[in-house]
Structure formats: C-alpha cells, structure tokens
C-alpha cells in the first residue's frame, strides 16, 4: 500500500544524522522519511559566515530539498499526493521559504521557526554577533540575504497546509519573531503555542503526529 512521504530538515548547527531517532518515530507511524544535510553541514567552519556564500548555500538548500521531494516521488511505495515537510528551528525557518516555492508539498510543519537568518541575527538577543562585524560586511550580507528571507516567501504556501509550533519561553526564537512568521503564513494554518523553551515538549510531538495523521494519513498514534 502507498505511504505518505516526509522531508525532514535539521536545525543549526546540525546534520541529517541528528534527525535519525525522530525519523524512526515517523517511520514507525508509516511514513517514508528522507533527511538531508544543509550545505553548511557538509563543510567545516561556522554555519553562518556573514558573507555572500550564505546566500549561495541557502539557495542550494532549497534545491536540495526539491531533490529530496524528487527522491520520495521515485519511490514506488510513496503516494505523490501525500508528501509533507517537517523542519525544526533553522529547518522550520527554511521550510517557510521552501513551501513558498515547492508546489508538491501537501502539508508542512514548521517547528520553532522564525522568519529567517536576517530576522534571527537582527534581534536584540543576537546583536552581539553582528556588532563585531565591519559595517560594510553587515550591509553586504543584508543585501544578499534579505531578498531570499523565508518570511517573504511563506505567503505563497497556499494551498499547502501549515502547522506552526512555537514556545512561549524560547530563548533562541523570541515570541515576537515567531509571531511575525505566524502572521505572514497564509491559510490554511494551525498555530500552536507551548509553555516551553526551544525544544518544546512531548505534547508538541503528539500534536505534530496527530496533525500529520489528518493531513497526509500518517498512522494514528495508539
């Protein structure tokens, strides 16, 4: 019988391997899962380098995610009409960009995401990372990254159904940043807040499984 497919995206820093345990949970609920490495995970050094290379890598990531959808669609046991995206943290933010471009996704879960790297590195909580950079470096980086900021693309996600999960006590993605992404996201969307930090909690995991059960026919949890 045909199975739903799920593209799984890790956070920053991180690798596809970090998602293994969670991929197994989704597979136990009947999904065919593919997880990929972000371009920064395939090289050494800092994930964000505040150079125009960050732009090239973000664009490459979207191409790689499209390739992951291609792979799922070639699997004889995957239902092409039931493919979902699930991204956590950085993966949640990049998912907001991906769903604005990729038309073959039925549903997407954006977990503790914000509007993208520009919004992430311009908040008061992150300013110290930018403050040490020369002014020209900052300006060039903003000019390179702002046009591909995920929050500018998420509005094109419809008719893909969206689930956005955020934590009220998240110290990495402030509530205001999460709220901006929620507001920019089009319907159909489900927004769930948790009294939790960046890792959310077990209820968030259950809610995700239940929502994917409805959206793409993931096996119901017992």
Coordinates of N, CA and C in Angstrom, one line a residue:
X1 N 0.8 -1.2 0.0 CA 0.0 0.0 0.0 C 0.9 1.2 0.0
X2 N 0.4 2.3 -0.5 CA 1.1 3.5 -0.7 C 1.2 4.2 0.7
X3 N 2.4 4.9 0.9 CA 2.7 5.5 2.2 C 2.9 7.0 2.0
X4 N 2.6 7.8 3.0 CA 3.0 9.2 3.0 C 4.5 9.4 3.0
X5 N 5.0 10.5 2.4 CA 6.4 10.8 2.4 C 6.7 12.0 3.3
X6 N 7.8 12.1 3.9 CA 8.1 13.3 4.7 C 9.6 13.6 4.5
X7 N 9.8 14.9 4.2 CA 11.1 15.5 4.1 C 11.4 16.1 5.4
X8 N 12.5 15.7 6.0 CA 12.9 16.1 7.4 C 14.1 17.0 7.4
X9 N 14.0 18.2 8.0 CA 15.2 19.2 8.0 C 15.6 19.5 9.4
X10 N 16.9 19.4 9.6 CA 17.5 19.7 10.9 C 17.7 21.1 11.2
X11 N 18.2 21.4 12.4 CA 18.5 22.8 12.9 C 19.9 23.2 12.6
X12 N 20.3 24.3 13.2 CA 21.6 24.9 13.0 C 22.3 25.2 14.4
X13 N 23.5 24.6 14.6 CA 24.2 23.7 13.8 C 23.5 22.3 13.8
X14 N 23.8 21.5 12.9 CA 23.2 20.2 12.9 C 23.4 19.4 11.7
X15 N 23.0 18.2 11.6 CA 23.1 17.3 10.4 C 21.9 16.4 10.3
X16 N 21.8 15.8 9.2 CA 20.7 14.9 9.0 C 20.7 13.7 10.0
X17 N 21.9 13.3 10.4 CA 22.1 12.2 11.3 C 21.4 12.6 12.7
X18 N 21.4 13.9 13.0 CA 20.8 14.3 14.3 C 19.3 13.9 14.3
X19 N 18.7 13.8 13.1 CA 17.3 13.5 13.0 C 16.9 12.1 12.9
X20 N 17.9 11.2 13.1 CA 17.7 9.7 12.9 C 16.6 9.2 13.8
X21 N 16.7 9.5 15.1 CA 15.7 9.0 16.1 C 14.3 9.5 15.7
X22 N 14.2 10.7 15.4 CA 12.8 11.3 15.1 C 12.3 10.7 13.7
X23 N 13.2 10.5 12.8 CA 12.8 9.9 11.5 C 12.3 8.5 11.8
X24 N 12.9 7.7 12.7 CA 12.4 6.4 13.1 C 11.0 6.4 13.7
X25 N 10.7 7.4 14.5 CA 9.4 7.6 15.0 C 8.4 7.8 13.9
X26 N 8.7 8.7 13.0 CA 7.8 8.9 11.8 C 7.6 7.7 11.0
X27 N 8.7 6.9 10.8 CA 8.6 5.7 10.0 C 7.8 4.6 10.7
X28 N 7.8 4.6 12.0 CA 7.0 3.7 12.8 C 5.5 4.0 12.6
X29 N 5.2 5.3 12.3 CA 3.9 5.7 12.0 C 3.5 5.6 10.5
X30 N 4.4 4.9 9.8 CA 4.0 4.6 8.4 C 4.6 5.5 7.3
X31 N 5.4 6.4 7.7 CA 5.9 7.4 6.7 C 7.2 6.9 6.1
X32 N 7.5 7.2 4.8 CA 8.8 7.1 4.2 C 9.5 8.4 4.4
X33 N 10.6 8.4 5.1 CA 11.2 9.7 5.5 C 12.6 9.9 4.8
X34 N 12.9 11.1 4.4 CA 14.2 11.4 3.9 C 14.7 12.7 4.6
X35 N 15.9 12.6 5.2 CA 16.5 13.7 5.8 C 17.8 14.1 5.1
X36 N 18.0 15.4 4.9 CA 19.2 15.8 4.2 C 20.0 16.7 5.1
X37 N 21.3 16.8 4.7 CA 22.2 17.8 5.4 C 22.1 19.1 4.7
X38 N 22.1 20.2 5.5 CA 22.2 21.6 5.0 C 23.6 21.7 4.4
X39 N 23.8 22.6 3.4 CA 25.2 22.8 2.8 C 26.2 23.1 3.9
X40 N 25.9 23.8 4.9 CA 26.9 24.1 6.0 C 27.3 22.9 6.7
X41 N 26.5 21.9 6.7 CA 26.8 20.6 7.4 C 27.8 19.8 6.6
X42 N 28.0 20.1 5.4 CA 28.9 19.3 4.5 C 30.3 19.9 4.4
X43 N 30.5 21.0 5.2 CA 31.8 21.6 5.2 C 32.2 21.9 6.6
X44 N 33.4 22.4 6.8 CA 33.9 22.8 8.2 C 33.5 24.2 8.4
X45 N 33.8 24.7 9.6 CA 33.6 26.1 10.0 C 32.2 26.4 10.5
X46 N 32.0 27.7 10.7 CA 30.7 28.2 11.2 C 29.6 28.0 10.2
X47 N 28.4 27.7 10.7 CA 27.2 27.5 9.7 C 26.9 28.8 9.0
X48 N 27.0 30.0 9.7 CA 26.7 31.3 9.0 C 28.1 32.0 9.0
X49 N 28.5 32.5 7.8 CA 29.8 33.1 7.7 C 29.7 34.6 7.4
X50 N 28.4 35.1 7.4 CA 28.2 36.6 7.1 C 28.9 37.0 5.9
X51 N 28.8 36.2 4.8 CA 29.4 36.5 3.5 C 28.3 36.1 2.5
X52 N 28.6 36.5 1.2 CA 27.6 36.2 0.2 C 27.5 34.6 0.0
X53 N 28.5 33.9 0.5 CA 28.4 32.4 0.4 C 27.1 31.9 1.2
X54 N 26.7 32.6 2.2 CA 25.5 32.2 2.9 C 24.3 32.2 2.0
X55 N 24.2 33.2 1.1 CA 23.1 33.3 0.1 C 23.2 32.1 -0.8
X56 N 24.4 31.8 -1.4 CA 24.5 30.6 -2.3 C 24.1 29.3 -1.6
X57 N 24.5 29.2 -0.3 CA 24.1 28.0 0.5 C 22.6 27.9 0.7
X58 N 22.0 29.0 1.0 CA 20.6 29.0 1.3 C 19.8 28.6 0.0
X59 N 20.2 29.1 -1.1 CA 19.6 28.7 -2.4 C 19.9 27.3 -2.7
X60 N 21.1 26.8 -2.4 CA 21.4 25.4 -2.7 C 20.6 24.5 -1.8
X61 N 20.3 24.9 -0.5 CA 19.5 24.1 0.4 C 18.1 23.9 -0.2
X62 N 17.5 24.9 -0.8 CA 16.2 24.8 -1.4 C 16.2 23.8 -2.6
X63 N 17.3 23.9 -3.4 CA 17.4 23.0 -4.5 C 17.5 21.5 -4.0
X64 N 18.3 21.4 -2.9 CA 18.5 20.0 -2.3 C 17.2 19.5 -1.7
X65 N 16.4 20.4 -1.1 CA 15.1 20.0 -0.6 C 14.1 19.5 -1.7
X66 N 14.2 20.3 -2.9 CA 13.4 19.9 -4.0 C 13.9 18.5 -4.5
X67 N 15.2 18.3 -4.5 CA 15.7 17.0 -4.8 C 15.2 15.9 -3.9
X68 N 15.1 16.2 -2.6 CA 14.6 15.2 -1.7 C 13.1 14.8 -2.0
X69 N 12.3 15.8 -2.5 CA 10.9 15.5 -2.9 C 11.0 14.6 -4.2
X70 N 11.9 14.9 -5.1 CA 12.1 14.1 -6.3 C 12.4 12.7 -5.9
X71 N 13.3 12.5 -4.9 CA 13.6 11.1 -4.4 C 12.4 10.4 -3.9
X72 N 11.6 11.1 -3.0 CA 10.4 10.4 -2.5 C 9.5 10.0 -3.6
X73 N 9.3 10.9 -4.6 CA 8.4 10.6 -5.7 C 8.8 9.5 -6.6
X74 N 10.1 9.1 -6.6 CA 10.5 8.0 -7.3 C 10.3 6.7 -6.6
X75 N 10.0 6.8 -5.3 CA 9.8 5.5 -4.5 C 8.5 4.9 -4.9
X76 N 8.4 3.6 -5.3 CA 7.2 3.0 -5.7 C 6.1 2.9 -4.5
X77 N 6.6 3.0 -3.3 CA 5.7 2.9 -2.2 C 5.2 4.2 -1.6
X78 N 5.6 5.3 -2.2 CA 5.2 6.7 -1.7 C 4.0 7.2 -2.6
X79 N 3.0 7.7 -1.9 CA 1.9 8.4 -2.5 C 2.3 9.9 -2.8
X80 N 2.5 10.2 -4.1 CA 2.9 11.5 -4.5 C 2.1 12.6 -4.0
X81 N 0.8 12.3 -3.7 CA -0.1 13.4 -3.3 C -0.1 13.6 -1.8
X82 N 0.7 12.8 -1.1 CA 0.8 12.9 0.4 C 2.2 13.0 0.9
X83 N 2.9 14.1 0.4 CA 4.2 14.4 0.8 C 4.2 15.6 1.7
X84 N 4.9 15.5 2.8 CA 4.9 16.6 3.8 C 6.4 17.0 4.0
X85 N 6.5 18.2 4.6 CA 7.8 18.7 5.0 C 7.7 19.0 6.5
X86 N 8.8 18.6 7.2 CA 8.9 18.9 8.7 C 10.3 19.4 9.0
X87 N 10.3 20.7 9.5 CA 11.6 21.3 9.8 C 11.6 21.8 11.2
X88 N 12.7 21.7 11.8 CA 12.9 22.2 13.2 C 13.9 23.3 13.4
X89 N 13.5 24.4 14.0 CA 14.4 25.5 14.2 C 14.9 26.1 12.9
X90 N 16.1 26.1 12.6 CA 16.6 26.5 11.3 C 15.8 25.8 10.1
X91 N 15.5 24.5 10.4 CA 14.7 23.8 9.4 C 13.3 24.3 9.3
X92 N 12.8 24.8 10.4 CA 11.5 25.5 10.4 C 11.5 26.8 9.6
X93 N 12.5 27.6 9.8 CA 12.6 28.8 9.1 C 12.8 28.6 7.6
X94 N 13.7 27.7 7.2 CA 13.9 27.4 5.8 C 12.7 26.7 5.2
X95 N 11.9 26.0 6.0 CA 10.7 25.5 5.5 C 9.7 26.6 5.0
X96 N 9.7 27.7 5.7 CA 8.9 28.8 5.3 C 9.2 29.3 3.9
X97 N 10.5 29.2 3.5 CA 10.9 29.6 2.2 C 10.6 28.4 1.2
X98 N 10.8 27.2 1.6 CA 10.6 26.1 0.8 C 9.1 26.0 0.4
X99 N 8.2 26.1 1.3 CA 6.8 26.0 1.0 C 6.2 27.1 0.1
X100 N 7.0 28.2 0.1 CA 6.6 29.3 -0.9 C 7.0 29.0 -2.3
X101 N 7.8 28.0 -2.5 CA 8.4 27.7 -3.8 C 7.9 26.4 -4.3
X102 N 7.9 25.4 -3.4 CA 7.7 24.0 -3.8 C 6.2 23.7 -3.8
X103 N 5.6 23.3 -5.0 CA 4.2 23.1 -5.1 C 3.8 21.7 -4.8
X104 N 4.7 20.7 -4.6 CA 4.4 19.3 -4.5 C 4.2 18.9 -3.0
X105 N 4.2 19.8 -2.1 CA 4.1 19.5 -0.7 C 2.6 19.7 -0.3
X106 N 2.0 18.7 0.3 CA 0.6 18.8 0.8 C 0.5 19.5 2.1
X107 N 1.5 19.3 3.0 CA 1.4 19.8 4.3 C 2.9 20.1 4.8
X108 N 3.0 21.1 5.7 CA 4.3 21.4 6.3 C 4.2 21.7 7.7
X109 N 5.1 21.2 8.5 CA 5.2 21.5 9.9 C 6.5 22.4 10.2
X110 N 6.3 23.6 10.6 CA 7.4 24.5 10.9 C 7.5 24.6 12.4
X111 N 8.5 23.9 13.0 CA 8.7 23.8 14.4 C 9.7 24.9 14.9
X112 N 9.3 25.7 15.9 CA 10.1 26.8 16.5 C 10.9 27.5 15.4
X113 N 10.2 27.9 14.3 CA 10.9 28.7 13.3 C 10.7 30.1 13.5
X114 N 11.6 30.9 12.8 CA 11.4 32.3 12.7 C 11.4 32.7 11.3
X115 N 11.6 34.0 11.0 CA 11.4 34.5 9.6 C 12.6 34.2 8.7
X116 N 13.7 33.8 9.3 CA 14.9 33.5 8.5 C 16.2 34.1 9.2
X117 N 17.3 34.0 8.5 CA 18.6 34.4 9.1 C 18.7 35.9 9.4
X118 N 18.1 36.7 8.5 CA 18.1 38.1 8.8 C 17.4 38.5 10.1
X119 N 16.2 37.9 10.2 CA 15.4 38.2 11.4 C 16.1 37.6 12.6
X120 N 16.7 36.5 12.4 CA 17.4 35.8 13.5 C 18.6 36.6 14.0
X121 N 19.4 37.2 13.1 CA 20.6 37.9 13.6 C 20.4 39.4 13.7
X122 N 19.2 39.9 13.7 CA 18.9 41.4 13.9 C 18.2 41.6 15.2
X123 N 17.8 40.6 15.9 CA 17.1 40.8 17.2 C 18.1 41.3 18.2
X124 N 17.6 41.9 19.3 CA 18.5 42.4 20.4 C 19.3 41.2 21.0
X125 N 18.7 40.0 21.0 CA 19.3 38.9 21.6 C 20.5 38.4 20.8
X126 N 20.6 38.7 19.5 CA 21.7 38.3 18.7 C 22.6 39.4 18.2
X127 N 22.3 40.6 18.7 CA 23.0 41.7 18.1 C 24.5 41.6 18.3
X128 N 25.0 41.0 19.4 CA 26.4 41.0 19.7 C 27.2 40.3 18.6
X129 N 26.5 39.3 18.0 CA 27.2 38.6 16.9 C 27.4 39.5 15.7
X130 N 26.4 40.4 15.4 CA 26.6 41.3 14.3 C 27.5 42.5 14.6
X131 N 27.5 42.9 15.9 CA 28.2 44.1 16.3 C 29.7 44.0 16.0
X132 N 30.2 42.8 16.1 CA 31.7 42.7 15.8 C 32.1 42.8 14.4
X133 N 31.1 42.9 13.5 CA 31.4 42.8 12.0 C 31.6 44.3 11.5
X134 N 32.5 44.4 10.5 CA 32.6 45.7 9.9 C 31.3 46.1 9.2
X135 N 31.0 47.4 9.2 CA 29.7 47.9 8.7 C 29.5 47.4 7.3
X136 N 30.5 47.5 6.4 CA 30.4 47.0 5.0 C 30.0 45.6 4.9
X137 N 30.6 44.8 5.8 CA 30.3 43.3 5.8 C 28.8 43.1 6.2
X138 N 28.3 43.8 7.2 CA 26.9 43.7 7.5 C 26.0 44.1 6.4
X139 N 26.3 45.3 5.8 CA 25.4 45.8 4.7 C 25.4 44.8 3.5
X140 N 26.5 44.3 3.2 CA 26.6 43.4 2.0 C 25.8 42.1 2.4
X141 N 25.9 41.6 3.6 CA 25.2 40.4 4.0 C 23.7 40.6 3.9
X142 N 23.2 41.8 4.5 CA 21.8 42.0 4.5 C 21.3 42.1 3.0
X143 N 22.1 42.8 2.2 CA 21.6 42.9 0.8 C 21.6 41.6 0.1
X144 N 22.5 40.7 0.4 CA 22.5 39.3 -0.2 C 21.3 38.5 0.4
X145 N 21.0 38.6 1.7 CA 20.1 37.7 2.3 C 18.7 38.2 2.4
X146 N 18.4 39.5 2.4 CA 17.1 40.0 2.6 C 16.1 39.5 1.5
X147 N 16.6 39.5 0.2 CA 15.7 39.1 -0.9 C 15.3 37.6 -0.8
X148 N 16.0 36.8 -0.1 CA 15.7 35.4 0.0 C 15.3 35.0 1.4
X149 N 14.9 36.0 2.2 CA 14.4 35.8 3.6 C 13.1 35.0 3.5
X150 N 13.0 33.8 4.2 CA 11.9 33.0 4.2 C 10.5 33.7 4.4
X151 N 10.5 34.7 5.3 CA 9.2 35.3 5.7 C 8.6 36.0 4.4
X152 N 9.5 36.3 3.5 CA 9.0 37.0 2.2 C 8.3 36.0 1.3
X153 N 8.5 34.7 1.5 CA 8.0 33.6 0.6 C 6.9 32.8 1.2
X154 N 6.8 32.8 2.5 CA 5.8 31.9 3.1 C 4.4 32.2 2.7
X155 N 4.1 33.5 2.3 CA 2.8 33.9 1.9 C 2.3 33.2 0.7
X156 N 3.2 32.5 -0.1 CA 2.8 31.8 -1.3 C 2.6 30.3 -1.1
X157 N 2.6 29.9 0.2 CA 2.5 28.5 0.5 C 1.2 27.9 0.1
X158 N 0.1 28.6 0.2 CA -1.2 28.1 -0.1 C -1.3 27.4 -1.5
X159 N -1.9 26.2 -1.6 CA -2.8 25.6 -0.7 C -2.2 24.6 0.3
X160 N -0.8 24.6 0.4 CA -0.2 23.7 1.4 C -0.6 24.0 2.8
X161 N -1.1 23.1 3.5 CA -1.5 23.3 4.9 C -0.3 23.4 5.8
X162 N -0.3 24.4 6.7 CA 0.8 24.7 7.6 C 0.4 24.5 9.1
X163 N 1.4 23.8 9.8 CA 1.3 23.8 11.3 C 2.5 24.5 11.8
X164 N 2.3 25.5 12.6 CA 3.4 26.3 13.2 C 3.4 26.1 14.7
X165 N 4.5 25.6 15.2 CA 4.6 25.3 16.7 C 5.7 26.2 17.3
X166 N 5.3 26.9 18.4 CA 6.3 27.8 19.0 C 6.2 27.7 20.5
X167 N 7.3 28.1 21.2 CA 7.4 28.0 22.6 C 7.4 29.4 23.2
X168 N 6.6 29.6 24.2 CA 6.5 30.9 24.9 C 7.8 31.3 25.6
X169 N 8.6 30.3 26.0 CA 9.8 30.6 26.7 C 11.1 30.3 25.9
X170 N 10.9 30.4 24.6 CA 12.0 30.0 23.7 C 13.1 31.2 23.7
X171 N 14.3 30.8 24.1 CA 15.3 31.9 24.2 C 16.1 32.0 22.9
X172 N 15.9 31.1 22.0 CA 16.6 31.3 20.7 C 15.7 31.9 19.6
X173 N 14.4 31.6 19.7 CA 13.4 32.3 18.8 C 12.4 33.1 19.7
X174 N 12.7 34.4 19.9 CA 11.8 35.1 20.7 C 10.3 35.1 20.2
X175 N 9.4 35.1 21.1 CA 8.0 35.0 20.7 C 7.6 36.0 19.6
X176 N 8.2 37.2 19.7 CA 7.8 38.2 18.7 C 8.2 37.8 17.3
X177 N 9.4 37.1 17.2 CA 9.9 36.7 15.9 C 9.0 35.5 15.4
X178 N 8.6 34.6 16.3 CA 7.7 33.5 15.9 C 6.4 34.1 15.4
X179 N 5.9 35.1 16.2 CA 4.6 35.7 15.9 C 4.6 36.3 14.5
X180 N 5.7 37.0 14.1 CA 5.8 37.6 12.8 C 5.6 36.5 11.7
X181 N 6.3 35.4 11.9 CA 6.2 34.3 10.9 C 4.7 33.8 10.9
X182 N 4.1 33.6 12.0 CA 2.7 33.1 12.1 C 1.8 34.1 11.3
X183 N 2.0 35.4 11.5 CA 1.2 36.4 10.8 C 1.4 36.3 9.3
X184 N 2.6 36.1 8.9 CA 2.9 36.1 7.4 C 2.4 34.8 6.7
X185 N 2.2 33.8 7.5 CA 1.8 32.5 6.9 C 0.3 32.6 6.5
X186 N 0.0 32.1 5.3 CA -1.4 32.1 4.8 C -2.2 31.0 5.3
X187 N -3.5 31.0 5.2 CA -4.4 29.9 5.5 C -4.2 28.9 4.3
X188 N -4.5 27.6 4.6 CA -4.8 27.0 5.9 C -3.6 26.9 6.8
X189 N -3.8 27.4 8.0 CA -2.7 27.3 9.0 C -3.2 27.0 10.4
X190 N -2.4 26.2 11.1 CA -2.7 25.9 12.5 C -1.6 26.4 13.4
X191 N -1.8 27.2 14.4 CA -0.8 27.8 15.2 C -0.9 27.3 16.6
X192 N 0.1 26.7 17.1 CA 0.1 26.1 18.5 C 1.3 26.7 19.3
X193 N 0.9 27.2 20.4 CA 1.9 27.7 21.4 C 2.1 26.7 22.6
X194 N 3.3 26.6 23.1 CA 3.5 25.7 24.2 C 4.2 26.5 25.3
X195 N 3.9 26.2 26.6 CA 4.7 26.8 27.7 C 6.0 26.0 27.9
X196 N 6.9 26.3 26.9 CA 8.1 25.5 26.8 C 9.2 26.4 26.1
X197 N 10.4 25.9 26.2 CA 11.5 26.5 25.5 C 11.7 26.0 24.1
X198 N 12.9 26.2 23.6 CA 13.2 25.9 22.2 C 12.9 24.5 21.8
X199 N 13.1 23.6 22.8 CA 12.9 22.2 22.5 C 11.5 21.7 22.6
X200 N 10.6 22.7 22.9 CA 9.2 22.4 23.1 C 9.0 21.2 24.1
X201 N 8.0 20.3 23.8 CA 7.8 19.3 24.8 C 7.1 18.1 24.2
X202 N 6.8 17.1 25.0 CA 6.2 15.8 24.4 C 4.8 16.1 23.8
X203 N 4.1 17.0 24.3 CA 2.8 17.4 23.8 C 2.9 17.9 22.3
X204 N 4.0 18.6 22.1 CA 4.2 19.2 20.7 C 4.5 18.0 19.8
X205 N 5.2 17.0 20.2 CA 5.4 15.8 19.4 C 4.1 15.1 19.0
X206 N 3.3 14.9 20.1 CA 2.0 14.3 19.9 C 1.1 15.1 18.9
X207 N 1.1 16.4 19.1 CA 0.2 17.3 18.3 C 0.7 17.2 16.8
X208 N 2.0 17.1 16.6 CA 2.5 17.0 15.2 C 2.1 15.7 14.6
X209 N 2.2 14.6 15.3 CA 1.8 13.3 14.8 C 0.3 13.3 14.4
X210 N -0.5 13.9 15.3 CA -2.0 13.9 15.1 C -2.3 14.8 13.9
X211 N -1.6 15.9 13.8 CA -1.9 16.8 12.6 C -1.5 16.1 11.3
X212 N -0.4 15.4 11.3 CA 0.1 14.7 10.1 C -0.8 13.6 9.8
X213 N -1.4 13.0 10.8 CA -2.4 11.9 10.6 C -3.6 12.4 9.8
X214 N -4.0 13.6 10.1 CA -5.2 14.2 9.4 C -4.8 14.7 8.0
X215 N -3.6 15.3 7.9 CA -3.2 15.9 6.7 C -2.7 14.9 5.6
X216 N -1.9 14.0 6.0 CA -1.3 13.1 5.0 C -1.5 11.6 5.3
X217 N -2.4 11.3 6.3 CA -2.7 9.9 6.6 C -1.6 9.1 7.3
X218 N -0.7 9.9 8.0 CA 0.2 9.2 8.9 C -0.6 8.3 9.8
X219 N -0.1 7.1 10.2 CA -0.8 6.2 11.1 C -1.1 6.9 12.4
X220 N -2.3 6.7 12.9 CA -2.7 7.3 14.2 C -1.8 6.7 15.3
X221 N -1.5 7.6 16.3 CA -0.7 7.0 17.4 C -1.7 6.3 18.3
X222 N -1.2 5.3 19.0 CA -2.0 4.4 19.9 C -2.4 5.1 21.2

